[in-house]
CSV table of C-alpha atoms in Angstrom, one decimal:
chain,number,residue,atom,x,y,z
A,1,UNK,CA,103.4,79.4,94.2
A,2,UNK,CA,106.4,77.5,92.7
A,3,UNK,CA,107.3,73.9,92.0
A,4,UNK,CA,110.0,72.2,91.0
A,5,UNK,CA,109.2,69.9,88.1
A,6,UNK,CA,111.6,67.3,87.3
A,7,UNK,CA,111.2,64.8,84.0
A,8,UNK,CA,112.6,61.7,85.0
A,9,UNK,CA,111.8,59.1,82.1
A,10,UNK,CA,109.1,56.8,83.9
A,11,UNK,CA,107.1,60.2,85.8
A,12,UNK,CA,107.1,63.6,86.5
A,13,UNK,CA,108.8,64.5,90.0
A,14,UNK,CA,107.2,67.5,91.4
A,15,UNK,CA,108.8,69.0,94.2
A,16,UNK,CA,106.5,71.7,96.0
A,17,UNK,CA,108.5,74.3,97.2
A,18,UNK,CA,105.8,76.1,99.2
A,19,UNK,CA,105.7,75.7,103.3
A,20,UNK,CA,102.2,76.3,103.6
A,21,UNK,CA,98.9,75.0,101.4
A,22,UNK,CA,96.2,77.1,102.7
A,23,UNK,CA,93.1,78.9,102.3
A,24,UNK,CA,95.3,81.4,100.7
A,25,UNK,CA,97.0,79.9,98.1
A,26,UNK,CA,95.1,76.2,97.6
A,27,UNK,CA,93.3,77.6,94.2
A,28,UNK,CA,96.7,78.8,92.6
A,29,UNK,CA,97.9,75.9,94.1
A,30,UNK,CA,95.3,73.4,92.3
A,31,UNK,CA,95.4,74.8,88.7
A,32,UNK,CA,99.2,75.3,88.5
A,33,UNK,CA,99.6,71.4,89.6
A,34,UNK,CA,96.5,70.7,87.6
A,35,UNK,CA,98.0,72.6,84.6
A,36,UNK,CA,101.4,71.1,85.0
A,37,UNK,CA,100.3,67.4,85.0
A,38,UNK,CA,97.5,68.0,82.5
A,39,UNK,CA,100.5,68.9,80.0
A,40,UNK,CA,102.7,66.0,80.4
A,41,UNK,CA,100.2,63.2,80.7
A,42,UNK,CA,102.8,60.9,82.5
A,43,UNK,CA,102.8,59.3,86.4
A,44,UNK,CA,103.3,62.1,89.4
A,45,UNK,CA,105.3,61.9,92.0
A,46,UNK,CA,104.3,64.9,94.3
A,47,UNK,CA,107.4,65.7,96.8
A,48,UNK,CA,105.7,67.1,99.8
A,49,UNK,CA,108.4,67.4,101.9
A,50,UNK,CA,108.9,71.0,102.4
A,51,UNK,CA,105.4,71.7,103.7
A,52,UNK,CA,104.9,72.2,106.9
A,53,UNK,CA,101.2,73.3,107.1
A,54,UNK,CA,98.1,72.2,105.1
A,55,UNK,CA,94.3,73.2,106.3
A,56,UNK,CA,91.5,71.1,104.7
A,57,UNK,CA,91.3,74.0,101.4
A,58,UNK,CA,94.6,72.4,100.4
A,59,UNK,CA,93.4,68.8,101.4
A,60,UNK,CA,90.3,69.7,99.2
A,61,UNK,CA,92.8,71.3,96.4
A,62,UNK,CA,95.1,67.8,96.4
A,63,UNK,CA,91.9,65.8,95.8
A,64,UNK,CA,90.8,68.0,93.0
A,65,UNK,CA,94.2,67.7,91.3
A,66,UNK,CA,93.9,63.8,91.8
A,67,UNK,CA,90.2,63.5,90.3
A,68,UNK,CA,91.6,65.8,87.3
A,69,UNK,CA,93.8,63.1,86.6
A,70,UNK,CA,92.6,59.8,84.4
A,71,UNK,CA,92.1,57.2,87.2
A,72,UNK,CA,95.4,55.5,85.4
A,73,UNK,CA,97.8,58.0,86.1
A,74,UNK,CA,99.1,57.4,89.2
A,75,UNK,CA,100.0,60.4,91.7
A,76,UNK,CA,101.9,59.7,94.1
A,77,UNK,CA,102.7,61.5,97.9
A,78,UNK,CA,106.1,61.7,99.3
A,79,UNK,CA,107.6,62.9,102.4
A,80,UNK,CA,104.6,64.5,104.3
A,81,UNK,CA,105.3,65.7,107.1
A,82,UNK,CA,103.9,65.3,110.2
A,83,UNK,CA,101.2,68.4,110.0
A,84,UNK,CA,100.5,67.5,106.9
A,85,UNK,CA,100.0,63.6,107.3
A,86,UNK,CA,97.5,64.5,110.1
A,87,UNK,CA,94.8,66.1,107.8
A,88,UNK,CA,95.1,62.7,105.7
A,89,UNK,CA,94.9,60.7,108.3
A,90,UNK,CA,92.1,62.1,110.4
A,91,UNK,CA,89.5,62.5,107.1
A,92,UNK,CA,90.8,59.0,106.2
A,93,UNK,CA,91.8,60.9,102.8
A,94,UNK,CA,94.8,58.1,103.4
A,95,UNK,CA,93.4,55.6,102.0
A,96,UNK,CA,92.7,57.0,98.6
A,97,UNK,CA,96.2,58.5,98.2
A,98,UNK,CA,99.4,56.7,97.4
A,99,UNK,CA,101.4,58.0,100.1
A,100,UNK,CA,105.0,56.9,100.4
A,101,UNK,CA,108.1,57.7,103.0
A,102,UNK,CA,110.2,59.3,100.2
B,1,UNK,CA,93.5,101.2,146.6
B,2,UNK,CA,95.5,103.8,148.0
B,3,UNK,CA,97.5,104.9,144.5
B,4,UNK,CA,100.8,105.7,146.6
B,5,UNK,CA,100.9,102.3,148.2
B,6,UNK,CA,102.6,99.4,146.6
B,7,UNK,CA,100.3,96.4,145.5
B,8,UNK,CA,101.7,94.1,147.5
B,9,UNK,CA,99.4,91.0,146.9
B,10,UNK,CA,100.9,87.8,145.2
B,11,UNK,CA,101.3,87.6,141.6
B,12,UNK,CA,98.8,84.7,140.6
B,13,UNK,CA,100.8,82.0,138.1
B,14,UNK,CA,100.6,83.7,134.7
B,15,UNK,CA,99.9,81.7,131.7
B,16,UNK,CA,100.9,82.4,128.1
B,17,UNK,CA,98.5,83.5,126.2
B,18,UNK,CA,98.2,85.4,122.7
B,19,UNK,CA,95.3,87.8,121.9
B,20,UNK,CA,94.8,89.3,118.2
B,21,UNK,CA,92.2,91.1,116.4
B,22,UNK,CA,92.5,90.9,112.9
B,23,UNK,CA,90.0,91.0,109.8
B,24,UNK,CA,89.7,87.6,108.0
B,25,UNK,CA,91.3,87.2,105.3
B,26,UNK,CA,93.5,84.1,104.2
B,27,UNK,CA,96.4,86.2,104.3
B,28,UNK,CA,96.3,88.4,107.8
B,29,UNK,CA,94.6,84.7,108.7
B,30,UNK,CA,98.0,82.9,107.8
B,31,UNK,CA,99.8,85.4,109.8
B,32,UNK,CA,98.5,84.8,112.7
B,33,UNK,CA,98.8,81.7,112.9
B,34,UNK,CA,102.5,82.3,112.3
B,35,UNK,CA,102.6,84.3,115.3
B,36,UNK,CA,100.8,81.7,117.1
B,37,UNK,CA,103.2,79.2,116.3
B,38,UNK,CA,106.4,81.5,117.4
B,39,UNK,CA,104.3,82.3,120.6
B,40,UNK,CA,103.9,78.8,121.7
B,41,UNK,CA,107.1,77.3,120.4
B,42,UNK,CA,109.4,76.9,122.8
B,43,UNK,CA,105.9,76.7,125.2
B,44,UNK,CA,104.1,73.6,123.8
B,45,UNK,CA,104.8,70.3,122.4
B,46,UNK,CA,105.0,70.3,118.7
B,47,UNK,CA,102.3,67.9,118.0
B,48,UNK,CA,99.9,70.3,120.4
B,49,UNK,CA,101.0,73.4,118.1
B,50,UNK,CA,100.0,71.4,114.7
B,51,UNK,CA,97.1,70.6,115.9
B,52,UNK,CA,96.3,74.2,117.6
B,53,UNK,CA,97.0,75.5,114.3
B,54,UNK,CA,95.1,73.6,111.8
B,55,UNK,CA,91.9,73.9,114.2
B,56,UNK,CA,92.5,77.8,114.4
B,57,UNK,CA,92.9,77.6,110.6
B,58,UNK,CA,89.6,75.7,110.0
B,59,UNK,CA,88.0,78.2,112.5
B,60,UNK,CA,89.3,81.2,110.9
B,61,UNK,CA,89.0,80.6,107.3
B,62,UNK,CA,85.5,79.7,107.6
B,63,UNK,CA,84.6,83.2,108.9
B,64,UNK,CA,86.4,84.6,106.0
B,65,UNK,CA,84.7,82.1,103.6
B,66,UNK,CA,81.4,82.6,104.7
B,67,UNK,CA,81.3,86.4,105.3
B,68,UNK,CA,78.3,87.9,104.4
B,69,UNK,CA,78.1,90.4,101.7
B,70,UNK,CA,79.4,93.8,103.2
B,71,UNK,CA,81.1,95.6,100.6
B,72,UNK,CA,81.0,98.8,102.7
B,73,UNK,CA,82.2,97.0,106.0
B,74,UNK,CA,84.8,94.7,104.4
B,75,UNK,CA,85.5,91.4,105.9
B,76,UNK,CA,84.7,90.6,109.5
B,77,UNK,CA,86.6,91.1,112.2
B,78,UNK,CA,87.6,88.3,114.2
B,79,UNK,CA,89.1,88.8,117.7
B,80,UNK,CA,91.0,85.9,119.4
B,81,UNK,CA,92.4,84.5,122.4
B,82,UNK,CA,94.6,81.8,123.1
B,83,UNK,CA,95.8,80.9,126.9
B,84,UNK,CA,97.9,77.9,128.2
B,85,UNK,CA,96.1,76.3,130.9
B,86,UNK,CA,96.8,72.8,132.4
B,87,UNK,CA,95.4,70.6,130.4
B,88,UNK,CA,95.5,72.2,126.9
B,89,UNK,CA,95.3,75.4,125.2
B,90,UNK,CA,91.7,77.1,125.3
B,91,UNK,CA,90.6,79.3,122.7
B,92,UNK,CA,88.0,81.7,122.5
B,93,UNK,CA,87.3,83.4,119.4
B,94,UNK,CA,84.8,86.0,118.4
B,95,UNK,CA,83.7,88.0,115.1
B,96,UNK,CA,80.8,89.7,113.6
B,97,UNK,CA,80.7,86.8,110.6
B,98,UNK,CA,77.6,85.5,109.5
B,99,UNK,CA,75.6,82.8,112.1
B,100,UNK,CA,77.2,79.6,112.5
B,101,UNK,CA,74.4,76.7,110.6
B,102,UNK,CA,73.5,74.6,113.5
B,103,UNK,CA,75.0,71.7,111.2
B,104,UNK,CA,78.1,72.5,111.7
B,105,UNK,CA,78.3,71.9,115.7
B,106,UNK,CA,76.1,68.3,115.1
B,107,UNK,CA,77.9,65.2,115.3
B,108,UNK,CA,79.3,64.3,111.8
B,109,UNK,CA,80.6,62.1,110.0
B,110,UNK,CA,83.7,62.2,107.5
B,111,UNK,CA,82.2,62.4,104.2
B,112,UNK,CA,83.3,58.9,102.4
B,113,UNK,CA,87.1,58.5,100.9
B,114,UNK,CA,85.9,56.7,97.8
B,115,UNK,CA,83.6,59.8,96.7
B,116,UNK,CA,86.8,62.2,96.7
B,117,UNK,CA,85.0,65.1,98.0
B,118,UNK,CA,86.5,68.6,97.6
B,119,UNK,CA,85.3,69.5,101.2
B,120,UNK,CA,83.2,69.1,104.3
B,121,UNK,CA,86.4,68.6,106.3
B,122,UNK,CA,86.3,71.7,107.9
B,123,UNK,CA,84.2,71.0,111.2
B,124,UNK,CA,85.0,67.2,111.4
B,125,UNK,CA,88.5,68.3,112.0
B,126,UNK,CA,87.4,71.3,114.4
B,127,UNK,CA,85.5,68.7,116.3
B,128,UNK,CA,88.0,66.0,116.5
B,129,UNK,CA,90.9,67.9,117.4
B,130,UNK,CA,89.3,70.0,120.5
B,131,UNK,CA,87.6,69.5,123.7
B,132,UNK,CA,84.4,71.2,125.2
B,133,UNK,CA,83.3,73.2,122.1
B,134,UNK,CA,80.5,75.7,122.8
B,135,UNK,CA,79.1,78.5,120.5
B,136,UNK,CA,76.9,80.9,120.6
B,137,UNK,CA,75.8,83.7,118.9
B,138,UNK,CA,74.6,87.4,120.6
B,139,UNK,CA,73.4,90.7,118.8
B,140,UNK,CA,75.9,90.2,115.4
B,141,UNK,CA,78.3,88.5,116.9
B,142,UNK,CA,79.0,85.0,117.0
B,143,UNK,CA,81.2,83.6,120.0
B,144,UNK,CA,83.0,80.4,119.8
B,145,UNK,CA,85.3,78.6,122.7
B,146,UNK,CA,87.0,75.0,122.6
B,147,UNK,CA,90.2,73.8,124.1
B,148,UNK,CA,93.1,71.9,122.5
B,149,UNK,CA,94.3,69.3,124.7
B,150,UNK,CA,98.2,68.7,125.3
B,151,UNK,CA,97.1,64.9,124.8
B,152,UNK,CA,95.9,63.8,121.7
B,153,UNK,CA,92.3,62.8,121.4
B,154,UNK,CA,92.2,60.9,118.5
């Protein structure tokens, strides 16, 4: 499970450098993000770009890292793609994620 | 037949298909659907293979999930079938996981955004991505068909 955590002043960029969040992996997956953002307390910006797969245990892993947040921390989603954007869409999880083009 | 003769009757149009039996785990699980994918790819449209693949996914991990307590036997055993037909890809899958809840095959709904729940996603998405679903469940083993159509349903 690695990331790629870059401190740029106003947030932390977070590149995940993993091609598939599944039932495999989503735990390790949710405390080393949840670990990672925990410690530096700042804005997230979560580069999704080299996934290619996520099932609904890594849906369900994304939303426990957002609710382990303080609700004024933002974290935001870049770059999904298009397998990934799909599970959003589809459980409407959309609408309660800042998702952005990149 | 007559072994020495030649069978000469027509070859019917063969489809591609992929057949597997594997335990469940998330990791023989995730390999599959790998294989699936390489399979397919130059076979399917690429939206039809994401959305093959995160149904098979749902499908798959829940048998592995839910597997009842068999420390002697291990995980269940799931044997699967995919074949390209005309309209979509059909799937059957069995395994000798525990009984499907009747729940899960009853029309649902999403559980709400704003609550941020952890789960539940599993079947909504099983249900909204196929066609003509059908389970059933004989001796220990449960059996479980659906299609994925070429054209998007949602």
């Amino acid at each position: 499970m690695q990331f790629i955590v870059e401190d740029v002043d106003s947030h932390l960029h977070i590149s995940v450098n993993e091609p598939r969040i599944d039932a495999a992996i989503a735990t390790q997956f949710k405390d080393k993000l949840r670990e990672i953002v925990n410690r530096n307390r700042k804005p997230v910006h979560l580069d999704m770009a080299r996934v290619e797969f996520m099932d609904s245990s890594g849906l369900g892993a994304m939303i426990a890292v957002r609710k382990g947040l303080p609700e004024s921390l933002p974290l935001v989603l870049l770059a999904l793609t298009p397998n990934v954007e799909r599970v959003f869409r589809l459980t409407r999880m959309d609408s309660v994620f800042d998702i952005r083009a990149a | 037949m007559n072994s020495t003769e030649p069978d000469m009757r027509p070859v019917p149009d063969s489809q591609p298909m992929f057949n597997r039996v594997l335990r469940a785990s998330p990791e023989t699980v995730r390999g599959t659907l790998q294989d699936i994918r390489s399979r397919f790819a130059d076979l399917v449209a690429e939206d039809t293979l994401g959305r093959l693949e995160l149904v098979l996914a749902e499908v798959m991990n829940n048998v592995a999930e839910h597997a009842p307590d068999m420390a002697a036997d291990g995980q269940p055993v799931i044997h699967l079938c995919v074949v390209r037909h005309a309209g979509g890809l059909a799937c059957a899958l069995t395994d000798d996981g525990a009984s499907l809840p009747d729940e899960c095959l009853a029309p649902r709904n999403l559980p709400r955004a704003t609550d941020m729940p952890e789960g539940g996603f599993g079947w909504f998405l099983i249900q909204d991505l196929t066609q003509a679903l059908c389970y059933y469940r004989e001796g220990s083993r449960n059996y479980l068909a659906f299609s994925v159509p070429f054209a998007s349903v949602s």
